[in-house]
Short mmCIF file of C-alpha atoms in Angstrom, two decimals:
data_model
loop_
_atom_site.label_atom_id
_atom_site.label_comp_id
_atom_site.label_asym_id
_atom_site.label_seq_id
_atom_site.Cartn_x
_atom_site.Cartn_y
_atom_site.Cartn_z
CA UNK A 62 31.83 94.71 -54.42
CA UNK A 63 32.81 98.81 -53.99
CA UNK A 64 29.24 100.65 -53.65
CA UNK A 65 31.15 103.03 -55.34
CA UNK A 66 31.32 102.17 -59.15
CA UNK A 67 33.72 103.89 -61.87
CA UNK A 68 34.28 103.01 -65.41
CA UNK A 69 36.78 100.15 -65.68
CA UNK A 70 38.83 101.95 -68.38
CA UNK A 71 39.72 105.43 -70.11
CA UNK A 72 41.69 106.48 -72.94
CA UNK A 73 42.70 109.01 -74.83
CA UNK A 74 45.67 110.17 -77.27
CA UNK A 75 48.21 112.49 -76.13
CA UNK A 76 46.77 115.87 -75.62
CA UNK A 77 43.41 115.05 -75.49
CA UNK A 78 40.96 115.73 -72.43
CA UNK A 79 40.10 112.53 -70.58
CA UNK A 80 37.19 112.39 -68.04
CA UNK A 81 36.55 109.61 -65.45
CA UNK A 82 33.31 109.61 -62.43
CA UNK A 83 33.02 108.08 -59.71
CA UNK A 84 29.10 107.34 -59.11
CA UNK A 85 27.98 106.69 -55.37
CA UNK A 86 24.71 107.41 -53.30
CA UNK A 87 23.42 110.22 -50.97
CA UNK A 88 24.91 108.50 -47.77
CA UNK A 89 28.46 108.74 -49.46
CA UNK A 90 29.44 111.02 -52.41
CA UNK A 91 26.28 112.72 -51.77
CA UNK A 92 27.08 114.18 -48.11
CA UNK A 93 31.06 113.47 -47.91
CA UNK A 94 34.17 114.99 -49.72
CA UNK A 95 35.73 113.20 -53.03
CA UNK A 96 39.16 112.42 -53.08
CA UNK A 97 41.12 110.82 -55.95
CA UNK A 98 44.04 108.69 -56.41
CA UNK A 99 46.94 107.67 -59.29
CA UNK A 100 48.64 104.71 -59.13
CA UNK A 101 51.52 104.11 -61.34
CA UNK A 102 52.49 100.13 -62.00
CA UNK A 103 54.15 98.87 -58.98
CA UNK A 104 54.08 101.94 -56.58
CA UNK A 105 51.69 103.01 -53.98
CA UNK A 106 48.66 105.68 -54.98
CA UNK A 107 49.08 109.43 -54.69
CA UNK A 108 46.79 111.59 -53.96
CA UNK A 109 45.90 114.20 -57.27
CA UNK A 110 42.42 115.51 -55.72
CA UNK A 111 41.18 116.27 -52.60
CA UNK A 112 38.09 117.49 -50.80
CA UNK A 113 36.19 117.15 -54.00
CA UNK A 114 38.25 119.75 -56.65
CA UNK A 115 41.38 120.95 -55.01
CA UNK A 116 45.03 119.90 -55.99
CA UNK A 117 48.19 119.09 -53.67
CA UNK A 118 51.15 121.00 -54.63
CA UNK A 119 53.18 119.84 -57.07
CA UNK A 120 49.91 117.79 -59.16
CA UNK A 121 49.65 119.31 -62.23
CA UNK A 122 46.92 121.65 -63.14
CA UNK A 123 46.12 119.31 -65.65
CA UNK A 124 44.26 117.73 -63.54
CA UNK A 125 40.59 118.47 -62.04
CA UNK A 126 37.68 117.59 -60.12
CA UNK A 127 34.19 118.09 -59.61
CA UNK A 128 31.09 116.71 -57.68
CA UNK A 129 27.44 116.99 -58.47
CA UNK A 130 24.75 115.33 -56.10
CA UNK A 131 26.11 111.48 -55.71
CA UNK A 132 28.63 111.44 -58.85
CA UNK A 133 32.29 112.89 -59.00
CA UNK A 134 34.61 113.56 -61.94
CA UNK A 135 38.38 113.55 -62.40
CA UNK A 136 39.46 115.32 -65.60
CA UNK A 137 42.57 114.93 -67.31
CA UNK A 138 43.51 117.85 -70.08
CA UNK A 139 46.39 117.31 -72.04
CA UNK A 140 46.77 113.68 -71.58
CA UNK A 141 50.43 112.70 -71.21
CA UNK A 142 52.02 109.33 -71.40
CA UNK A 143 52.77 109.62 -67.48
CA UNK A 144 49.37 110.04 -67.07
CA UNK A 145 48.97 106.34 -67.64
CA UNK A 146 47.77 104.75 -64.81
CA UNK A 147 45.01 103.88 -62.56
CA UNK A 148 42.70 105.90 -60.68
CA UNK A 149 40.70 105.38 -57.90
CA UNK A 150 37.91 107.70 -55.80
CA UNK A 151 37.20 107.71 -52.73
CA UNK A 152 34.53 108.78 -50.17
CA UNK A 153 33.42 108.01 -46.27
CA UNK A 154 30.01 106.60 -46.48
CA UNK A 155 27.98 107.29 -43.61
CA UNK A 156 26.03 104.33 -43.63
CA UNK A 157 28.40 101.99 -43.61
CA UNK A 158 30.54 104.09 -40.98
CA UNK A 159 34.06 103.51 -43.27
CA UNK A 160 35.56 104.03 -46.20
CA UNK A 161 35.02 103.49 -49.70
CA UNK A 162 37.22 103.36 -52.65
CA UNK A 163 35.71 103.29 -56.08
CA UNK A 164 36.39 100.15 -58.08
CA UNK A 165 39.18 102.40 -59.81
CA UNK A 166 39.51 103.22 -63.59
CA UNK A 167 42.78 102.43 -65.84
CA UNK A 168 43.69 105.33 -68.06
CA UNK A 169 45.22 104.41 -71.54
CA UNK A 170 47.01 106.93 -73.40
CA UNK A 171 46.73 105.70 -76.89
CA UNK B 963 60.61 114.86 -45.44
CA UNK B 964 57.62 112.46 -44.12
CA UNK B 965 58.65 108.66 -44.75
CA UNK B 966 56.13 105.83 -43.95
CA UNK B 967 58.15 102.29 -44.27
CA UNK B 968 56.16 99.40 -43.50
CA UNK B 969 57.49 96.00 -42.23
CA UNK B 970 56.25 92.98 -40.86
CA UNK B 971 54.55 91.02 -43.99
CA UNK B 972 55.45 87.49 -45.72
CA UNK B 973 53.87 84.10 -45.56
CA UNK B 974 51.63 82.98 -43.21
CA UNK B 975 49.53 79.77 -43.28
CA UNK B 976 45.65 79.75 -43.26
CA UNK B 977 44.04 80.73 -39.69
CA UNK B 978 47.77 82.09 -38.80
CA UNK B 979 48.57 85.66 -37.60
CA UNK B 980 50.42 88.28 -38.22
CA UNK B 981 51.55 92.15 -36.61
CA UNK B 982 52.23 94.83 -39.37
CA UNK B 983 54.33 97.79 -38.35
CA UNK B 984 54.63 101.36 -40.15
CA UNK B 985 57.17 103.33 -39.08
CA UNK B 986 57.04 107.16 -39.50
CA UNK B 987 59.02 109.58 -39.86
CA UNK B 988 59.81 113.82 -41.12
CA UNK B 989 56.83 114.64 -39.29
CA UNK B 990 54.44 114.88 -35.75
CA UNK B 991 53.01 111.76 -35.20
CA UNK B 992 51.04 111.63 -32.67
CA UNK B 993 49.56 115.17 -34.58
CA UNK B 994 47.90 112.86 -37.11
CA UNK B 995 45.12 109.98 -37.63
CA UNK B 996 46.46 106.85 -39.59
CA UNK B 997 45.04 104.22 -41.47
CA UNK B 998 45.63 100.98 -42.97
CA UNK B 999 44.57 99.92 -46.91
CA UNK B 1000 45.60 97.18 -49.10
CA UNK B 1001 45.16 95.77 -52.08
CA UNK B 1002 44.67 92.22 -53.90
CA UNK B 1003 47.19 91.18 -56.59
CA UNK B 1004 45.35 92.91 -59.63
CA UNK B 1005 42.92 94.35 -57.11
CA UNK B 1006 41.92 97.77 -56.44
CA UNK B 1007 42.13 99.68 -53.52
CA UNK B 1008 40.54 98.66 -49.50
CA UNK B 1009 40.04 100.53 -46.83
CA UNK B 1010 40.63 98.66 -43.62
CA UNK B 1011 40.88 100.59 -40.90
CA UNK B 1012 41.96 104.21 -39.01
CA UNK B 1013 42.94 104.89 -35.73
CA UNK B 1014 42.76 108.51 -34.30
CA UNK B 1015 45.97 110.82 -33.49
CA UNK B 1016 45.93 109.59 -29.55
CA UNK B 1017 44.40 105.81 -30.00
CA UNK B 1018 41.26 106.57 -28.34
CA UNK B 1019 39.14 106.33 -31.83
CA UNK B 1020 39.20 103.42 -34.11
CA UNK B 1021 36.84 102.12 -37.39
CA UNK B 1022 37.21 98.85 -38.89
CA UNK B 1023 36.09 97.40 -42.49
CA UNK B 1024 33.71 95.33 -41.84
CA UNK B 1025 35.41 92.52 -43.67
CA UNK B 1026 38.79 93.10 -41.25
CA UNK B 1027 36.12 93.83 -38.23
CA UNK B 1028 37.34 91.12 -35.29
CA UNK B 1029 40.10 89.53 -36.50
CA UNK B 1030 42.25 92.72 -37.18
CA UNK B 1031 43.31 95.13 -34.64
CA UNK B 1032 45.09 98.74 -35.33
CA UNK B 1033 46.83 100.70 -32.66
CA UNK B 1034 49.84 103.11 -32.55
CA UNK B 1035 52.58 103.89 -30.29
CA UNK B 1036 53.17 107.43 -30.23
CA UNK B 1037 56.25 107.72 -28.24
CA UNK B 1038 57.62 105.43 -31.11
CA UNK B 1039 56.42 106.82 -33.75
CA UNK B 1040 54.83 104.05 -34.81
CA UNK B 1041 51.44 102.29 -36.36
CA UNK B 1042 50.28 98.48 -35.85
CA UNK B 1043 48.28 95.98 -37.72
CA UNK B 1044 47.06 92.77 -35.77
CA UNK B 1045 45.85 90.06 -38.18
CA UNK B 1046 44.38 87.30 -36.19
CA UNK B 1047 42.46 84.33 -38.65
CA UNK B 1048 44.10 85.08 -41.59
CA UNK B 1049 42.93 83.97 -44.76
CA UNK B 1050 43.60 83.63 -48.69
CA UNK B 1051 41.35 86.30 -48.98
CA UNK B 1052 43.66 88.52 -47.23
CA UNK B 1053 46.63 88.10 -49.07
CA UNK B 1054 47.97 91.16 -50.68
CA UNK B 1055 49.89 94.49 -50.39
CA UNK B 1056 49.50 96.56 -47.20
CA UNK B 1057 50.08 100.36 -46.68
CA UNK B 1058 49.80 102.84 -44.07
CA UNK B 1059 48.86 105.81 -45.15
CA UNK B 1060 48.54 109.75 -43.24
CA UNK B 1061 45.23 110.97 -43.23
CA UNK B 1062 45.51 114.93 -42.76
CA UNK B 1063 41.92 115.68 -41.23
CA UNK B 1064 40.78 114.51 -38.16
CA UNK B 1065 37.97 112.95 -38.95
CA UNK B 1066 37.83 109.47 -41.46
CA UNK B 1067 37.50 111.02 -44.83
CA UNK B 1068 39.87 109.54 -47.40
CA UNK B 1069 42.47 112.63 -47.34
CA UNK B 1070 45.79 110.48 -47.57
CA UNK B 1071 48.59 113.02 -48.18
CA UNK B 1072 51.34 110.12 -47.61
CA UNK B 1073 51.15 106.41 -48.35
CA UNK B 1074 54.27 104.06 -46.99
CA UNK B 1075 55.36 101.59 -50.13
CA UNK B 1076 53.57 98.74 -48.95
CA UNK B 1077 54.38 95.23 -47.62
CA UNK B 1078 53.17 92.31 -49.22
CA UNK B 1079 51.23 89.33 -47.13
CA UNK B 1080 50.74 86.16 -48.04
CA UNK B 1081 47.88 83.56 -47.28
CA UNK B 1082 48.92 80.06 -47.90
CA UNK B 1083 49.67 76.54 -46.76
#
């Protein structure tokens, strides 16, 4: 079991603004960078979010982050039917000495 | 452009073994720390393990710790997995993934497409 819990599922209709978290501790989210992952069906995750609210070239600006204490948030504005996938966080924990994935949310566009 | 392609995975029988390879490409190497993650059938996401840019540096899982060994080979551009005591718990999809900071943080800028390993008898 991920000591790093999200929601199991999202969903919103196309256009709307969909918000996930990612809730940890202090020895993880709470002293280590967020990063955040989409996973189409069938391919391998991509990265949409790193070091807590910055996006790779080429992610849409559609997409945000933010991290307060031990939580995170990945925002999704204008929700698109490629948007539908899953999404996982992820964090180093410092107490465990490794990394941690969130249990990773589906997004649903209705 | 950086490619990852990982090789190596299929069946295996219970308390079997079994050496993963990720072979990279379109960029420095031995310039970057790797790691391996997989994932379950309908599973999410585990982390398993990272090796530093020269192979002096390593973290495990603690699930993985002892049976599974990660190294690289720099002059051939290339990343290992060593599964020793395999079980059906570890059946599923491996990747290798880049991990663009030097330090163990989750930054993976390029995933390979995975290779699927299966437990059984």
């Amino acid at each position: 079991q991920s000591v790093v819990t999200q929601p199991p599922s999202a969903s919103g209709t196309a256009g709307q603004r969909v918000t996930i978290s990612c809730s940890g501790t202090s020895s993880n989210i709470g002293s280590n960078y967020v990063y955040w992952f989409q996973q189409l069906p069938g391919t391998a995750p991509k990265l949409v979010i790193y070091r807590n609210n910055q996006r790779p070239s080429g992610v849409p600006d559609r997409f945000s982050g933010s991290k307060s204490g031990t939580s995170a948030s990945l925002a999704i504005s204008g929700l698109r039917s490629e948007d539908e996938a899953d999404y996982y966080c992820a964090t180093w924990d410092d107490s465990l000495s490794g990394l941690v994935f969130g249990t990773g949310t589906k997004v649903t566009v209705l | 452009q950086v490619q990852l392609v990982e090789s190596g995975g299929g069946l295996v029988k219970p308390g079997g073994s079994l050496r993963l390879s990720c072979a990279a490409s379109g960029f420095t190497f031995s310039d970057y720390q790797m790691t391996w993650i997989r994932q379950a059938p309908g599973k999410g996401l585990e982390w398993l393990s990272h090796i530093n840019y020269s192979g002096s540096t390593t973290y495990y899982a603690d699930s993985v710790k002892g049976r599974f060994t990660i190294s690289r080979d720099n002059a051939k551009n290339s990343l290992y997995l060593q599964m020793n005591s395999l079980g059906a718990e570890d059946t599923a999809v491996y990747y290798c993934a880049r991990e663009f900071v030097v330090a163990p943080a989750g930054y993976f800028d390029y995933w390979g497409q995975g290779t699927l390993v299966t437990v059984s008898s």
